Amino acid sequence: MIATDLATVLGDRDGPLVSTAEHVLAALRGMGVDNAAIEIDGPEVPIMDGSAAAFIAAIEQAGIVTQPAQRRFIQVLKPISVKIGDSFGEIRPHANGFRAEVEIDFANPVIGRQSYAFDLNPERFRREVGRARTFGLMCDVARLWGAGYALGASFDNTVVFDDERLLNTEGLRYADECVRHKVLDVIGDLALAGLPLLGAYRSVRGGHKLNHAVLTALLADRTAWRVVEGEAVRRTTRPVAETGRGIVGGRIAAAYGPDVS
């Protein structure tokens, strides 16, 4: 992982890069997939509609199989916190699975302050978070384009605001879609631990950089976590091999930090 300003960029500085990986990683983690290989033929994961919905649909179409092994998790043992400017992030022990508590606070009056708490499971992820789209301000578009970012952004894949209103004619998918998308990003960014996390994560005015800073701090403190095993949380349907397409067997390794594979 080498960049986090506007998206999560994976790779080595002198080698191939894959940008905007957070939505497909969120779909895998949110749907309970922790063993997959992904083929990509370009430097950026397709933005699709700006959410994880297309990746969720692909996972459901392909099906998920339960392997003959127990799942492995990273269990958080003590609180770890990071402050970057006016952004604050903390991950702490949690008795039941993974929980995200996210708060955003924008000067833009249309977005304003929003908060959302979310206990991760596949059904809630699909229904409450997976369809939340990326968002931005119209005043930032020229700056982003000039820097070579968001070149494919449009009203079809981005929720756009000016100082007075939402500009997308079809409206929002959720009244608090912006903060729900931040939850989606949290799930994708923290998937880079390499194993599902058992803990609660709190983000205040955060983003990709804060998420990765907290995860880096957690993994750097070997007394703050341990690897545990447990039963798979879900069983499905068709083996992936029956579909001949989509997500196939493989693995996701930790992007950085201690080797927990």
PDB file of C-alpha atoms in Angstrom:
ATOM      1  CA  MET A   1       0.000   0.000   0.000  1.00  0.00           C
ATOM      2  CA  ILE A   2       1.667   3.225  -1.122  1.00  0.00           C
ATOM      3  CA  ALA A   3      -0.934   6.012  -1.277  1.00  0.00           C
ATOM      4  CA  THR A   4      -4.074   6.970   0.623  1.00  0.00           C
ATOM      5  CA  ASP A   5      -4.860  10.610  -0.149  1.00  0.00           C
ATOM      6  CA  LEU A   6      -7.906  10.062  -2.378  1.00  0.00           C
ATOM      7  CA  ALA A   7      -8.018   6.283  -2.739  1.00  0.00           C
ATOM      8  CA  THR A   8      -6.195   3.145  -1.646  1.00  0.00           C
ATOM      9  CA  VAL A   9      -3.316   2.335  -4.013  1.00  0.00           C
ATOM     10  CA  LEU A  10      -1.664  -1.077  -3.789  1.00  0.00           C
ATOM     11  CA  GLY A  11       1.737  -2.072  -5.135  1.00  0.00           C
ATOM     12  CA  ASP A  12       5.410  -1.179  -5.025  1.00  0.00           C
ATOM     13  CA  ARG A  13       6.692   2.248  -5.970  1.00  0.00           C
ATOM     14  CA  ASP A  14       8.862   0.735  -8.698  1.00  0.00           C
ATOM     15  CA  GLY A  15       6.386  -1.915  -9.818  1.00  0.00           C
ATOM     16  CA  PRO A  16       2.780  -2.362 -10.948  1.00  0.00           C
ATOM     17  CA  LEU A  17       0.133  -0.364  -9.109  1.00  0.00           C
ATOM     18  CA  VAL A  18      -3.565  -0.964  -8.553  1.00  0.00           C
ATOM     19  CA  SER A  19      -5.547   2.107  -7.537  1.00  0.00           C
ATOM     20  CA  THR A  20      -8.992   2.439  -5.952  1.00  0.00           C
ATOM     21  CA  ALA A  21      -8.950  -1.065  -4.511  1.00  0.00           C
ATOM     22  CA  GLU A  22     -11.086  -0.256  -1.473  1.00  0.00           C
ATOM     23  CA  HIS A  23     -14.524  -1.022  -2.942  1.00  0.00           C
ATOM     24  CA  VAL A  24     -13.721  -4.521  -4.194  1.00  0.00           C
ATOM     25  CA  LEU A  25     -11.871  -5.271  -0.946  1.00  0.00           C
ATOM     26  CA  ALA A  26     -14.910  -4.063   1.007  1.00  0.00           C
ATOM     27  CA  ALA A  27     -17.191  -6.322  -1.031  1.00  0.00           C
ATOM     28  CA  LEU A  28     -15.018  -9.350  -0.299  1.00  0.00           C
ATOM     29  CA  ARG A  29     -14.750  -8.609   3.394  1.00  0.00           C
ATOM     30  CA  GLY A  30     -18.380  -7.565   3.755  1.00  0.00           C
ATOM     31  CA  MET A  31     -19.663 -10.718   2.074  1.00  0.00           C
ATOM     32  CA  GLY A  32     -17.455 -12.996   4.158  1.00  0.00           C
ATOM     33  CA  VAL A  33     -14.964 -13.953   1.432  1.00  0.00           C
ATOM     34  CA  ASP A  34     -11.410 -14.275   2.722  1.00  0.00           C
ATOM     35  CA  ASN A  35      -9.808 -16.460   0.055  1.00  0.00           C
ATOM     36  CA  ALA A  36      -9.905 -15.087  -3.480  1.00  0.00           C
ATOM     37  CA  ALA A  37      -7.729 -14.118  -6.428  1.00  0.00           C
ATOM     38  CA  ILE A  38      -8.596 -11.108  -8.578  1.00  0.00           C
ATOM     39  CA  GLU A  39      -7.412 -10.554 -12.135  1.00  0.00           C
ATOM     40  CA  ILE A  40      -7.165  -6.966 -13.376  1.00  0.00           C
ATOM     41  CA  ASP A  41      -5.844  -5.695 -16.713  1.00  0.00           C
ATOM     42  CA  GLY A  42      -5.208  -2.065 -15.820  1.00  0.00           C
ATOM     43  CA  PRO A  43      -3.864   0.216 -13.094  1.00  0.00           C
ATOM     44  CA  GLU A  44      -7.233   0.954 -11.473  1.00  0.00           C
ATOM     45  CA  VAL A  45     -10.163  -1.104 -10.244  1.00  0.00           C
ATOM     46  CA  PRO A  46     -13.230  -0.072 -12.293  1.00  0.00           C
ATOM     47  CA  ILE A  47     -15.285   2.498 -10.432  1.00  0.00           C
ATOM     48  CA  MET A  48     -18.569   0.905 -11.586  1.00  0.00           C
ATOM     49  CA  ASP A  49     -21.380   2.973 -10.011  1.00  0.00           C
ATOM     50  CA  GLY A  50     -19.140   4.359  -7.263  1.00  0.00           C
ATOM     51  CA  SER A  51     -20.212   1.747  -4.718  1.00  0.00           C
ATOM     52  CA  ALA A  52     -19.525  -1.939  -4.065  1.00  0.00           C
ATOM     53  CA  ALA A  53     -22.872  -3.080  -5.498  1.00  0.00           C
ATOM     54  CA  ALA A  54     -21.482  -4.558  -8.738  1.00  0.00           C
ATOM     55  CA  PHE A  55     -18.836  -6.528  -6.861  1.00  0.00           C
ATOM     56  CA  ILE A  56     -21.420  -7.820  -4.386  1.00  0.00           C
ATOM     57  CA  ALA A  57     -23.581  -8.982  -7.295  1.00  0.00           C
ATOM     58  CA  ALA A  58     -20.590 -10.740  -8.897  1.00  0.00           C
ATOM     59  CA  ILE A  59     -19.789 -12.556  -5.657  1.00  0.00           C
ATOM     60  CA  GLU A  60     -23.397 -13.669  -5.275  1.00  0.00           C
ATOM     61  CA  GLN A  61     -23.529 -14.836  -8.898  1.00  0.00           C
ATOM     62  CA  ALA A  62     -20.311 -16.809  -8.555  1.00  0.00           C
ATOM     63  CA  GLY A  63     -21.268 -18.322  -5.213  1.00  0.00           C
ATOM     64  CA  ILE A  64     -19.166 -18.904  -2.120  1.00  0.00           C
ATOM     65  CA  VAL A  65     -17.785 -22.235  -0.957  1.00  0.00           C
ATOM     66  CA  THR A  66     -16.727 -23.181   2.551  1.00  0.00           C
ATOM     67  CA  GLN A  67     -13.242 -24.647   2.677  1.00  0.00           C
ATOM     68  CA  PRO A  68     -12.297 -27.531   5.014  1.00  0.00           C
ATOM     69  CA  ALA A  69     -10.532 -25.262   7.487  1.00  0.00           C
ATOM     70  CA  GLN A  70     -11.428 -22.894  10.264  1.00  0.00           C
ATOM     71  CA  ARG A  71     -11.403 -19.178   9.558  1.00  0.00           C
ATOM     72  CA  ARG A  72      -8.605 -17.107  11.054  1.00  0.00           C
ATOM     73  CA  PHE A  73      -9.114 -13.639  12.541  1.00  0.00           C
ATOM     74  CA  ILE A  74      -7.075 -10.829  14.033  1.00  0.00           C
ATOM     75  CA  GLN A  75      -8.500 -10.185  17.499  1.00  0.00           C
ATOM     76  CA  VAL A  76      -7.840  -6.705  18.894  1.00  0.00           C
ATOM     77  CA  LEU A  77      -6.565  -6.931  22.483  1.00  0.00           C
ATOM     78  CA  LYS A  78      -6.189  -3.284  23.514  1.00  0.00           C
ATOM     79  CA  PRO A  79      -7.137   0.160  22.188  1.00  0.00           C
ATOM     80  CA  ILE A  80      -4.896   1.765  19.562  1.00  0.00           C
ATOM     81  CA  SER A  81      -5.557   5.361  18.508  1.00  0.00           C
ATOM     82  CA  VAL A  82      -4.134   7.810  15.963  1.00  0.00           C
ATOM     83  CA  LYS A  83      -4.715  11.545  15.510  1.00  0.00           C
ATOM     84  CA  ILE A  84      -3.934  13.302  12.221  1.00  0.00           C
ATOM     85  CA  GLY A  85      -4.825  16.988  12.318  1.00  0.00           C
ATOM     86  CA  ASP A  86      -8.497  17.179  13.266  1.00  0.00           C
ATOM     87  CA  SER A  87      -9.063  13.510  12.353  1.00  0.00           C
ATOM     88  CA  PHE A  88      -9.162  10.816  15.011  1.00  0.00           C
ATOM     89  CA  GLY A  89      -9.232   7.048  14.679  1.00  0.00           C
ATOM     90  CA  GLU A  90      -9.272   4.267  17.244  1.00  0.00           C
ATOM     91  CA  ILE A  91      -9.568   0.508  17.146  1.00  0.00           C
ATOM     92  CA  ARG A  92     -10.433  -1.299  20.361  1.00  0.00           C
ATOM     93  CA  PRO A  93     -11.516  -4.735  21.606  1.00  0.00           C
ATOM     94  CA  HIS A  94     -15.092  -5.733  20.816  1.00  0.00           C
ATOM     95  CA  ALA A  95     -16.924  -8.784  22.089  1.00  0.00           C
ATOM     96  CA  ASN A  96     -18.769  -9.716  18.914  1.00  0.00           C
ATOM     97  CA  GLY A  97     -17.299  -9.531  15.420  1.00  0.00           C
ATOM     98  CA  PHE A  98     -16.415  -6.219  13.782  1.00  0.00           C
ATOM     99  CA  ARG A  99     -18.115  -2.877  14.406  1.00  0.00           C
ATOM    100  CA  ALA A 100     -17.540   0.438  12.623  1.00  0.00           C
ATOM    101  CA  GLU A 101     -18.521   3.791  14.155  1.00  0.00           C
ATOM    102  CA  VAL A 102     -17.940   6.599  11.667  1.00  0.00           C
ATOM    103  CA  GLU A 103     -18.570  10.336  11.951  1.00  0.00           C
ATOM    104  CA  ILE A 104     -18.053  12.931   9.226  1.00  0.00           C
ATOM    105  CA  ASP A 105     -18.236  16.697   9.611  1.00  0.00           C
ATOM    106  CA  PHE A 106     -18.100  18.780   6.429  1.00  0.00           C
ATOM    107  CA  ALA A 107     -18.192  22.545   6.187  1.00  0.00           C
ATOM    108  CA  ASN A 108     -20.460  22.051   3.184  1.00  0.00           C
ATOM    109  CA  PRO A 109     -23.952  22.626   4.656  1.00  0.00           C
ATOM    110  CA  VAL A 110     -25.633  20.040   2.436  1.00  0.00           C
ATOM    111  CA  ILE A 111     -23.444  17.239   3.787  1.00  0.00           C
ATOM    112  CA  GLY A 112     -22.802  18.627   7.267  1.00  0.00           C
ATOM    113  CA  ARG A 113     -22.331  16.234  10.176  1.00  0.00           C
ATOM    114  CA  GLN A 114     -23.399  12.611   9.840  1.00  0.00           C
ATOM    115  CA  SER A 115     -22.684   9.505  11.908  1.00  0.00           C
ATOM    116  CA  TYR A 116     -23.320   5.813  11.419  1.00  0.00           C
ATOM    117  CA  ALA A 117     -22.649   2.708  13.520  1.00  0.00           C
ATOM    118  CA  PHE A 118     -22.533  -0.649  11.786  1.00  0.00           C
ATOM    119  CA  ASP A 119     -22.053  -4.235  12.978  1.00  0.00           C
ATOM    120  CA  LEU A 120     -20.676  -6.200  10.053  1.00  0.00           C
ATOM    121  CA  ASN A 121     -22.489  -9.192   8.615  1.00  0.00           C
ATOM    122  CA  PRO A 122     -23.155 -10.030   4.949  1.00  0.00           C
ATOM    123  CA  GLU A 123     -26.864  -9.220   4.947  1.00  0.00           C
ATOM    124  CA  ARG A 124     -26.485  -5.852   6.650  1.00  0.00           C
ATOM    125  CA  PHE A 125     -23.486  -5.031   4.485  1.00  0.00           C
ATOM    126  CA  ARG A 126     -25.461  -5.719   1.314  1.00  0.00           C
ATOM    127  CA  ARG A 127     -28.511  -3.794   2.477  1.00  0.00           C
ATOM    128  CA  GLU A 128     -27.103  -0.840   4.435  1.00  0.00           C
ATOM    129  CA  VAL A 129     -23.601  -0.064   3.166  1.00  0.00           C
ATOM    130  CA  GLY A 130     -22.742  -1.836  -0.082  1.00  0.00           C
ATOM    131  CA  ARG A 131     -24.783   0.499  -2.320  1.00  0.00           C
ATOM    132  CA  ALA A 132     -23.462   3.765  -0.857  1.00  0.00           C
ATOM    133  CA  ARG A 133     -21.609   5.706  -3.563  1.00  0.00           C
ATOM    134  CA  THR A 134     -18.493   7.812  -3.440  1.00  0.00           C
ATOM    135  CA  PHE A 135     -19.185  11.528  -3.127  1.00  0.00           C
ATOM    136  CA  GLY A 136     -17.502  14.852  -3.750  1.00  0.00           C
ATOM    137  CA  LEU A 137     -17.885  18.595  -4.114  1.00  0.00           C
ATOM    138  CA  MET A 138     -18.288  20.299  -7.464  1.00  0.00           C
ATOM    139  CA  CYS A 139     -15.726  22.928  -6.453  1.00  0.00           C
ATOM    140  CA  ASP A 140     -13.051  20.220  -6.168  1.00  0.00           C
ATOM    141  CA  VAL A 141     -13.574  18.700  -9.619  1.00  0.00           C
ATOM    142  CA  ALA A 142     -11.197  20.995 -11.530  1.00  0.00           C
ATOM    143  CA  ARG A 143      -8.447  20.495  -8.942  1.00  0.00           C
ATOM    144  CA  LEU A 144      -8.806  16.717  -9.075  1.00  0.00           C
ATOM    145  CA  TRP A 145      -8.834  16.596 -12.858  1.00  0.00           C
ATOM    146  CA  GLY A 146      -5.763  18.808 -12.977  1.00  0.00           C
ATOM    147  CA  ALA A 147      -3.950  16.360 -10.696  1.00  0.00           C
ATOM    148  CA  GLY A 148      -4.956  13.426 -12.887  1.00  0.00           C
ATOM    149  CA  TYR A 149      -7.574  12.058 -10.509  1.00  0.00           C
ATOM    150  CA  ALA A 150     -11.274  11.334 -10.949  1.00  0.00           C
ATOM    151  CA  LEU A 151     -10.984  11.459 -14.742  1.00  0.00           C
ATOM    152  CA  GLY A 152     -13.876   9.031 -15.077  1.00  0.00           C
ATOM    153  CA  ALA A 153     -16.071  10.714 -12.491  1.00  0.00           C
ATOM    154  CA  SER A 154     -19.612  11.518 -13.563  1.00  0.00           C
ATOM    155  CA  PHE A 155     -23.087  11.741 -12.117  1.00  0.00           C
ATOM    156  CA  ASP A 156     -23.411   8.022 -12.934  1.00  0.00           C
ATOM    157  CA  ASN A 157     -20.763   7.013 -10.405  1.00  0.00           C
ATOM    158  CA  THR A 158     -20.382   9.916  -7.973  1.00  0.00           C
ATOM    159  CA  VAL A 159     -22.712  11.767  -5.634  1.00  0.00           C
ATOM    160  CA  VAL A 160     -21.944  15.449  -6.267  1.00  0.00           C
ATOM    161  CA  PHE A 161     -22.835  18.482  -4.150  1.00  0.00           C
ATOM    162  CA  ASP A 162     -22.442  22.200  -4.607  1.00  0.00           C
ATOM    163  CA  ASP A 163     -22.807  24.682  -1.756  1.00  0.00           C
ATOM    164  CA  GLU A 164     -26.590  24.585  -1.871  1.00  0.00           C
ATOM    165  CA  ARG A 165     -27.848  21.220  -3.071  1.00  0.00           C
ATOM    166  CA  LEU A 166     -27.311  17.714  -4.359  1.00  0.00           C
ATOM    167  CA  LEU A 167     -26.705  17.816  -8.117  1.00  0.00           C
ATOM    168  CA  ASN A 168     -27.632  14.205  -9.003  1.00  0.00           C
ATOM    169  CA  THR A 169     -31.147  14.244 -10.424  1.00  0.00           C
ATOM    170  CA  GLU A 170     -31.965  10.736  -9.163  1.00  0.00           C
ATOM    171  CA  GLY A 171     -31.270  11.716  -5.561  1.00  0.00           C
ATOM    172  CA  LEU A 172     -29.604   9.747  -2.796  1.00  0.00           C
ATOM    173  CA  ARG A 173     -29.834   6.027  -2.135  1.00  0.00           C
ATOM    174  CA  TYR A 174     -29.807   6.707   1.616  1.00  0.00           C
ATOM    175  CA  ALA A 175     -30.448   9.974   3.416  1.00  0.00           C
ATOM    176  CA  ASP A 176     -26.995   9.602   5.006  1.00  0.00           C
ATOM    177  CA  GLU A 177     -25.289   8.064   1.966  1.00  0.00           C
ATOM    178  CA  CYS A 178     -22.062  10.014   2.499  1.00  0.00           C
ATOM    179  CA  VAL A 179     -21.250   8.591   5.914  1.00  0.00           C
ATOM    180  CA  ARG A 180     -22.351   5.118   4.825  1.00  0.00           C
ATOM    181  CA  HIS A 181     -19.839   5.310   1.991  1.00  0.00           C
ATOM    182  CA  LYS A 182     -17.180   6.198   4.553  1.00  0.00           C
ATOM    183  CA  VAL A 183     -18.132   2.988   6.393  1.00  0.00           C
ATOM    184  CA  LEU A 184     -17.684   1.103   3.116  1.00  0.00           C
ATOM    185  CA  ASP A 185     -14.213   2.611   2.750  1.00  0.00           C
ATOM    186  CA  VAL A 186     -13.340   1.641   6.325  1.00  0.00           C
ATOM    187  CA  ILE A 187     -14.240  -1.991   5.665  1.00  0.00           C
ATOM    188  CA  GLY A 188     -12.178  -2.053   2.469  1.00  0.00           C
ATOM    189  CA  ASP A 189      -9.166  -0.284   3.939  1.00  0.00           C
ATOM    190  CA  LEU A 190      -9.039  -2.479   7.042  1.00  0.00           C
ATOM    191  CA  ALA A 191      -9.268  -5.593   4.855  1.00  0.00           C
ATOM    192  CA  LEU A 192      -5.592  -4.946   4.136  1.00  0.00           C
ATOM    193  CA  ALA A 193      -4.817  -6.496   7.521  1.00  0.00           C
ATOM    194  CA  GLY A 194      -4.938  -9.793   5.630  1.00  0.00           C
ATOM    195  CA  LEU A 195      -7.422 -11.419   8.015  1.00  0.00           C
ATOM    196  CA  PRO A 196     -10.856 -10.282   9.250  1.00  0.00           C
ATOM    197  CA  LEU A 197     -10.660  -8.064  12.324  1.00  0.00           C
ATOM    198  CA  LEU A 198     -12.453  -8.761  15.591  1.00  0.00           C
ATOM    199  CA  GLY A 199     -12.760  -5.322  17.121  1.00  0.00           C
ATOM    200  CA  ALA A 200     -14.530  -1.972  16.990  1.00  0.00           C
ATOM    201  CA  TYR A 201     -13.190   0.872  14.855  1.00  0.00           C
ATOM    202  CA  ARG A 202     -14.100   4.526  15.411  1.00  0.00           C
ATOM    203  CA  SER A 203     -13.335   7.233  12.854  1.00  0.00           C
ATOM    204  CA  VAL A 204     -13.992  10.955  13.314  1.00  0.00           C
ATOM    205  CA  ARG A 205     -13.472  13.157  10.237  1.00  0.00           C
ATOM    206  CA  GLY A 206     -11.301  10.414   8.781  1.00  0.00           C
ATOM    207  CA  GLY A 207     -10.505   8.930   5.407  1.00  0.00           C
ATOM    208  CA  HIS A 208      -8.172   6.441   3.743  1.00  0.00           C
ATOM    209  CA  LYS A 209      -5.032   7.948   5.293  1.00  0.00           C
ATOM    210  CA  LEU A 210      -6.423   7.711   8.828  1.00  0.00           C
ATOM    211  CA  ASN A 211      -7.741   4.176   8.304  1.00  0.00           C
ATOM    212  CA  HIS A 212      -4.352   2.957   7.140  1.00  0.00           C
ATOM    213  CA  ALA A 213      -2.521   4.818   9.912  1.00  0.00           C
ATOM    214  CA  VAL A 214      -4.627   3.108  12.588  1.00  0.00           C
ATOM    215  CA  LEU A 215      -4.165  -0.305  10.979  1.00  0.00           C
ATOM    216  CA  THR A 216      -0.407   0.239  10.701  1.00  0.00           C
ATOM    217  CA  ALA A 217      -0.223   1.259  14.374  1.00  0.00           C
ATOM    218  CA  LEU A 218      -2.240  -1.793  15.418  1.00  0.00           C
ATOM    219  CA  LEU A 219      -0.108  -4.282  13.510  1.00  0.00           C
ATOM    220  CA  ALA A 220       3.116  -2.629  14.681  1.00  0.00           C
ATOM    221  CA  ASP A 221       2.216  -3.320  18.330  1.00  0.00           C
ATOM    222  CA  ARG A 222       2.450  -7.080  18.704  1.00  0.00           C
ATOM    223  CA  THR A 223       0.833  -6.880  22.155  1.00  0.00           C
ATOM    224  CA  ALA A 224      -2.312  -5.290  20.696  1.00  0.00           C
ATOM    225  CA  TRP A 225      -3.585  -8.260  18.689  1.00  0.00           C
ATOM    226  CA  ARG A 226      -3.472 -12.001  18.237  1.00  0.00           C
ATOM    227  CA  VAL A 227      -4.554 -14.462  15.570  1.00  0.00           C
ATOM    228  CA  VAL A 228      -7.476 -16.693  16.559  1.00  0.00           C
ATOM    229  CA  GLU A 229      -9.499 -19.337  14.763  1.00  0.00           C
ATOM    230  CA  GLY A 230     -13.254 -19.818  14.510  1.00  0.00           C
ATOM    231  CA  GLU A 231     -15.984 -21.412  12.456  1.00  0.00           C
ATOM    232  CA  ALA A 232     -16.930 -19.996   9.067  1.00  0.00           C
ATOM    233  CA  VAL A 233     -19.846 -17.594   9.433  1.00  0.00           C
ATOM    234  CA  ARG A 234     -21.769 -18.632   6.360  1.00  0.00           C
ATOM    235  CA  ARG A 235     -22.221 -21.401   3.862  1.00  0.00           C
ATOM    236  CA  THR A 236     -23.544 -20.971   0.353  1.00  0.00           C
ATOM    237  CA  THR A 237     -24.610 -22.413  -2.625  1.00  0.00           C
ATOM    238  CA  ARG A 238     -22.605 -23.054  -5.733  1.00  0.00           C
ATOM    239  CA  PRO A 239     -18.897 -23.749  -5.989  1.00  0.00           C
ATOM    240  CA  VAL A 240     -17.081 -21.005  -7.833  1.00  0.00           C
ATOM    241  CA  ALA A 241     -15.895 -23.504 -10.439  1.00  0.00           C
ATOM    242  CA  GLU A 242     -19.466 -24.000 -11.659  1.00  0.00           C
ATOM    243  CA  THR A 243     -19.742 -20.431 -12.860  1.00  0.00           C
ATOM    244  CA  GLY A 244     -16.605 -20.301 -14.982  1.00  0.00           C
ATOM    245  CA  ARG A 245     -16.298 -16.593 -14.250  1.00  0.00           C
ATOM    246  CA  GLY A 246     -15.978 -14.005 -11.550  1.00  0.00           C
ATOM    247  CA  ILE A 247     -13.914 -14.536  -8.434  1.00  0.00           C
ATOM    248  CA  VAL A 248     -11.824 -17.692  -8.357  1.00  0.00           C
ATOM    249  CA  GLY A 249      -9.714 -19.515  -5.819  1.00  0.00           C
ATOM    250  CA  GLY A 250      -6.617 -17.861  -4.377  1.00  0.00           C
ATOM    251  CA  ARG A 251      -5.758 -15.703  -1.419  1.00  0.00           C
ATOM    252  CA  ILE A 252      -5.477 -12.153  -0.179  1.00  0.00           C
ATOM    253  CA  ALA A 253      -2.253 -11.480   1.716  1.00  0.00           C
ATOM    254  CA  ALA A 254      -1.605  -8.641   4.108  1.00  0.00           C
ATOM    255  CA  ALA A 255      -0.633  -5.489   2.259  1.00  0.00           C
ATOM    256  CA  TYR A 256       1.779  -4.352   4.957  1.00  0.00           C
ATOM    257  CA  GLY A 257       2.640  -4.836   8.592  1.00  0.00           C
ATOM    258  CA  PRO A 258       3.571  -8.119  10.304  1.00  0.00           C
ATOM    259  CA  ASP A 259       3.095 -11.381   8.457  1.00  0.00           C
ATOM    260  CA  VAL A 260      -0.228 -12.775   9.667  1.00  0.00           C
ATOM    261  CA  SER A 261      -0.729 -15.173   6.765  1.00  0.00           C
TER     262      SER A 261
END
